[in-house]
Amino acid sequence: MRISSLLPFLALAAAIFAEEPWIRSLEKAGIVIETRKVSGSDYKEFRATMRVNASLQKSLAVMQDFNGYKSWMKDCKESRRLVELSPSSGIVYSLQSTPWPISEREAVVRYSYQKTAKPATALIWLAAAPDALPPTPGKVRIAKLKGYWRFRELDAGHTEVIYSMHSEPGGSLPGWAAAGMVAHLPFETLKKLREVLER
């Protein structure tokens, strides 16, 4: 095989091995939060994991209730689906409340579902789509965001949940607020989601 044909694979391998290792930053109430640095960003990526006493089917039903996000997602004061692009993809809007004097953040995010049968798993990929809706005066639009939700069926009544995200919140953000985004926010989100799923 010619060296030139190997270059794309070598570049991919370099990108993979260049990723920072995950560091456990919080473990509480059955929820594990890990974070890692992202090259070229001042904000860390997080990965939050838990197990819930709920079926995969119920978990997906909660995720597809877009208006209901504000009942379990930390600091979410508004959520709705803007458009359904296909049975497995669309664009959602959410507004996140913030403590004074930080401006509220709004996100316009494209989602897409990917499912496997063995093991029964559902992946929900997330990516910012900031231009899909005109910005709201007085709000800061999150321009960069990528992440996923993964729900893996452990058995008929138990599901493993992983929530991972990296975003650039934009605007001016104090250090304490940025730190809370990658530990406190996902912990509280998963804690509340578990309460909803286990009702």
Short mmCIF file of C-alpha atoms in Angstrom, two decimals:
data_model
loop_
_atom_site.label_atom_id
_atom_site.label_comp_id
_atom_site.label_asym_id
_atom_site.label_seq_id
_atom_site.Cartn_x
_atom_site.Cartn_y
_atom_site.Cartn_z
CA MET A 1 0.00 0.00 0.00
CA ARG A 2 1.32 3.40 -0.91
CA ILE A 3 2.22 5.83 1.89
CA SER A 4 -0.10 8.46 0.42
CA SER A 5 -3.08 6.14 0.82
CA LEU A 6 -2.23 5.67 4.50
CA LEU A 7 -2.20 9.36 5.31
CA PRO A 8 -5.95 9.73 6.04
CA PHE A 9 -5.80 6.77 8.44
CA LEU A 10 -2.69 8.10 10.15
CA ALA A 11 -4.34 11.50 10.56
CA LEU A 12 -7.43 9.89 12.08
CA ALA A 13 -5.32 7.80 14.47
CA ALA A 14 -3.37 10.89 15.53
CA ALA A 15 -6.61 12.77 16.24
CA ILE A 16 -7.95 9.90 18.33
CA PHE A 17 -4.81 9.45 20.42
CA ALA A 18 -4.41 13.22 20.82
CA GLU A 19 -7.66 13.40 22.80
CA GLU A 20 -7.24 14.25 26.45
CA PRO A 21 -8.05 11.48 28.96
CA TRP A 22 -11.28 11.60 30.92
CA ILE A 23 -10.90 12.68 34.55
CA ARG A 24 -13.54 11.79 37.11
CA SER A 25 -14.68 15.04 38.71
CA LEU A 26 -17.78 13.92 40.61
CA GLU A 27 -19.35 10.66 41.77
CA LYS A 28 -22.52 11.00 43.79
CA ALA A 29 -25.95 9.38 44.09
CA GLY A 30 -25.10 6.79 41.45
CA ILE A 31 -24.07 9.43 38.91
CA VAL A 32 -20.51 9.72 37.60
CA ILE A 33 -19.30 12.93 35.94
CA GLU A 34 -16.08 12.90 33.92
CA THR A 35 -14.48 15.86 32.17
CA ARG A 36 -11.62 16.48 29.79
CA LYS A 37 -9.98 19.39 28.04
CA VAL A 38 -10.78 20.12 24.40
CA SER A 39 -8.06 21.40 22.14
CA GLY A 40 -8.57 25.05 21.20
CA SER A 41 -11.36 25.61 23.72
CA ASP A 42 -11.50 27.24 27.15
CA TYR A 43 -14.39 24.95 28.09
CA LYS A 44 -14.20 21.28 29.02
CA GLU A 45 -16.23 18.43 27.61
CA PHE A 46 -18.25 16.36 30.09
CA ARG A 47 -19.55 12.81 30.14
CA ALA A 48 -22.20 11.88 32.71
CA THR A 49 -23.28 8.30 33.36
CA MET A 50 -25.99 6.63 35.45
CA ARG A 51 -28.30 3.62 35.53
CA VAL A 52 -32.05 3.95 35.90
CA ASN A 53 -34.89 1.61 36.81
CA ALA A 54 -36.75 2.28 33.57
CA SER A 55 -37.08 0.65 30.19
CA LEU A 56 -35.37 1.86 27.03
CA GLN A 57 -38.81 2.53 25.55
CA LYS A 58 -39.81 4.82 28.42
CA SER A 59 -36.46 6.63 28.25
CA LEU A 60 -36.97 7.41 24.58
CA ALA A 61 -40.54 8.57 25.19
CA VAL A 62 -39.26 11.14 27.70
CA MET A 63 -36.59 12.34 25.26
CA GLN A 64 -39.18 12.77 22.51
CA ASP A 65 -41.35 14.96 24.75
CA PHE A 66 -39.54 18.14 23.73
CA ASN A 67 -41.82 20.49 25.66
CA GLY A 68 -41.14 18.46 28.77
CA TYR A 69 -37.39 19.10 28.85
CA LYS A 70 -37.89 22.03 31.19
CA SER A 71 -39.25 19.65 33.84
CA TRP A 72 -35.92 17.82 34.22
CA MET A 73 -33.10 19.61 32.37
CA LYS A 74 -31.20 21.88 34.76
CA ASP A 75 -32.05 25.60 34.34
CA CYS A 76 -34.11 24.95 31.19
CA LYS A 77 -37.00 27.43 31.23
CA GLU A 78 -38.27 26.85 27.67
CA SER A 79 -38.02 23.98 25.18
CA ARG A 80 -39.79 23.05 21.98
CA ARG A 81 -39.25 21.35 18.64
CA LEU A 82 -38.91 23.83 15.80
CA VAL A 83 -39.11 21.39 12.91
CA GLU A 84 -39.22 17.66 12.27
CA LEU A 85 -36.80 16.91 9.44
CA SER A 86 -37.53 13.17 9.37
CA PRO A 87 -38.93 10.51 11.73
CA SER A 88 -35.47 10.33 13.33
CA SER A 89 -34.19 13.91 13.11
CA GLY A 90 -35.22 17.51 13.70
CA ILE A 91 -34.29 20.82 15.30
CA VAL A 92 -35.10 21.86 18.86
CA TYR A 93 -34.92 25.16 20.72
CA SER A 94 -34.14 25.62 24.39
CA LEU A 95 -33.61 28.60 26.67
CA GLN A 96 -31.43 28.33 29.76
CA SER A 97 -31.91 30.63 32.72
CA THR A 98 -28.78 32.09 34.31
CA PRO A 99 -28.01 33.92 37.54
CA TRP A 100 -27.82 37.72 37.33
CA PRO A 101 -25.99 39.42 35.69
CA ILE A 102 -25.21 36.64 33.16
CA SER A 103 -27.34 36.79 30.01
CA GLU A 104 -29.65 33.85 29.36
CA ARG A 105 -28.38 31.32 26.82
CA GLU A 106 -30.46 29.94 23.99
CA ALA A 107 -29.59 26.90 21.90
CA VAL A 108 -30.87 25.77 18.53
CA VAL A 109 -29.81 22.16 18.13
CA ARG A 110 -30.17 19.55 15.44
CA TYR A 111 -30.74 16.01 16.69
CA SER A 112 -30.64 12.65 14.95
CA TYR A 113 -31.42 9.16 16.27
CA GLN A 114 -29.41 6.02 15.64
CA LYS A 115 -30.60 2.66 16.97
CA THR A 116 -29.11 -0.81 17.26
CA ALA A 117 -30.88 -4.03 18.16
CA LYS A 118 -28.13 -6.02 19.92
CA PRO A 119 -27.57 -4.67 22.44
CA ALA A 120 -30.71 -2.55 22.33
CA THR A 121 -29.26 0.96 22.20
CA ALA A 122 -30.39 4.39 21.10
CA LEU A 123 -27.95 7.20 20.33
CA ILE A 124 -29.17 10.77 19.98
CA TRP A 125 -26.54 12.91 18.27
CA LEU A 126 -26.65 16.65 18.94
CA ALA A 127 -25.06 19.53 17.02
CA ALA A 128 -25.59 23.28 17.08
CA ALA A 129 -27.69 24.75 14.28
CA PRO A 130 -27.48 28.43 15.31
CA ASP A 131 -28.69 29.83 11.98
CA ALA A 132 -31.91 27.81 11.89
CA LEU A 133 -33.72 30.55 13.85
CA PRO A 134 -33.13 34.32 14.09
CA PRO A 135 -31.47 35.27 17.39
CA THR A 136 -33.63 36.59 20.21
CA PRO A 137 -32.81 40.13 21.39
CA GLY A 138 -31.20 40.10 24.83
CA LYS A 139 -30.27 36.40 24.67
CA VAL A 140 -26.89 34.87 23.87
CA ARG A 141 -27.07 32.20 21.16
CA ILE A 142 -24.82 29.19 21.68
CA ALA A 143 -22.96 28.96 18.38
CA LYS A 144 -20.92 25.80 18.98
CA LEU A 145 -22.26 22.63 20.56
CA LYS A 146 -21.89 18.92 19.97
CA GLY A 147 -22.69 15.90 22.04
CA TYR A 148 -24.95 12.92 22.45
CA TRP A 149 -27.31 10.97 24.65
CA ARG A 150 -26.89 7.19 24.74
CA PHE A 151 -29.47 4.83 26.21
CA ARG A 152 -28.44 1.16 26.44
CA GLU A 153 -30.87 -1.48 27.66
CA LEU A 154 -29.36 -3.58 30.44
CA ASP A 155 -32.49 -5.72 30.82
CA ALA A 156 -36.24 -5.22 30.48
CA GLY A 157 -36.47 -2.69 33.30
CA HIS A 158 -33.02 -1.12 33.52
CA THR A 159 -31.19 1.28 31.24
CA GLU A 160 -27.72 2.81 31.23
CA VAL A 161 -27.77 6.54 30.39
CA ILE A 162 -24.79 8.52 29.11
CA TYR A 163 -24.96 12.26 28.46
CA SER A 164 -21.92 13.88 26.87
CA MET A 165 -21.49 17.46 25.67
CA HIS A 166 -19.05 20.15 24.69
CA SER A 167 -20.21 23.68 23.95
CA GLU A 168 -18.97 27.22 23.60
CA PRO A 169 -21.53 29.25 25.58
CA GLY A 170 -20.53 32.57 24.00
CA GLY A 171 -20.63 36.00 25.59
CA SER A 172 -19.00 36.79 28.91
CA LEU A 173 -19.04 33.96 31.42
CA PRO A 174 -17.33 33.98 34.86
CA GLY A 175 -15.03 31.10 35.70
CA TRP A 176 -17.34 29.74 38.41
CA ALA A 177 -20.23 29.58 35.93
CA ALA A 178 -18.11 27.80 33.33
CA ALA A 179 -17.00 25.23 35.92
CA GLY A 180 -20.61 24.60 36.89
CA MET A 181 -21.52 23.84 33.30
CA VAL A 182 -19.33 20.74 33.23
CA ALA A 183 -20.11 19.25 36.64
CA HIS A 184 -23.09 20.70 38.50
CA LEU A 185 -25.33 21.13 35.44
CA PRO A 186 -25.08 17.55 34.08
CA PHE A 187 -25.31 16.07 37.58
CA GLU A 188 -28.53 17.93 38.37
CA THR A 189 -29.90 17.12 34.91
CA LEU A 190 -29.35 13.38 35.28
CA LYS A 191 -30.60 13.38 38.86
CA LYS A 192 -33.89 14.98 37.82
CA LEU A 193 -34.17 12.83 34.69
CA ARG A 194 -33.87 9.72 36.84
CA GLU A 195 -36.73 10.96 39.04
CA VAL A 196 -38.90 11.42 35.93
CA LEU A 197 -37.98 8.01 34.49
CA GLU A 198 -38.54 6.11 37.73
CA ARG A 199 -41.95 7.54 38.57
#
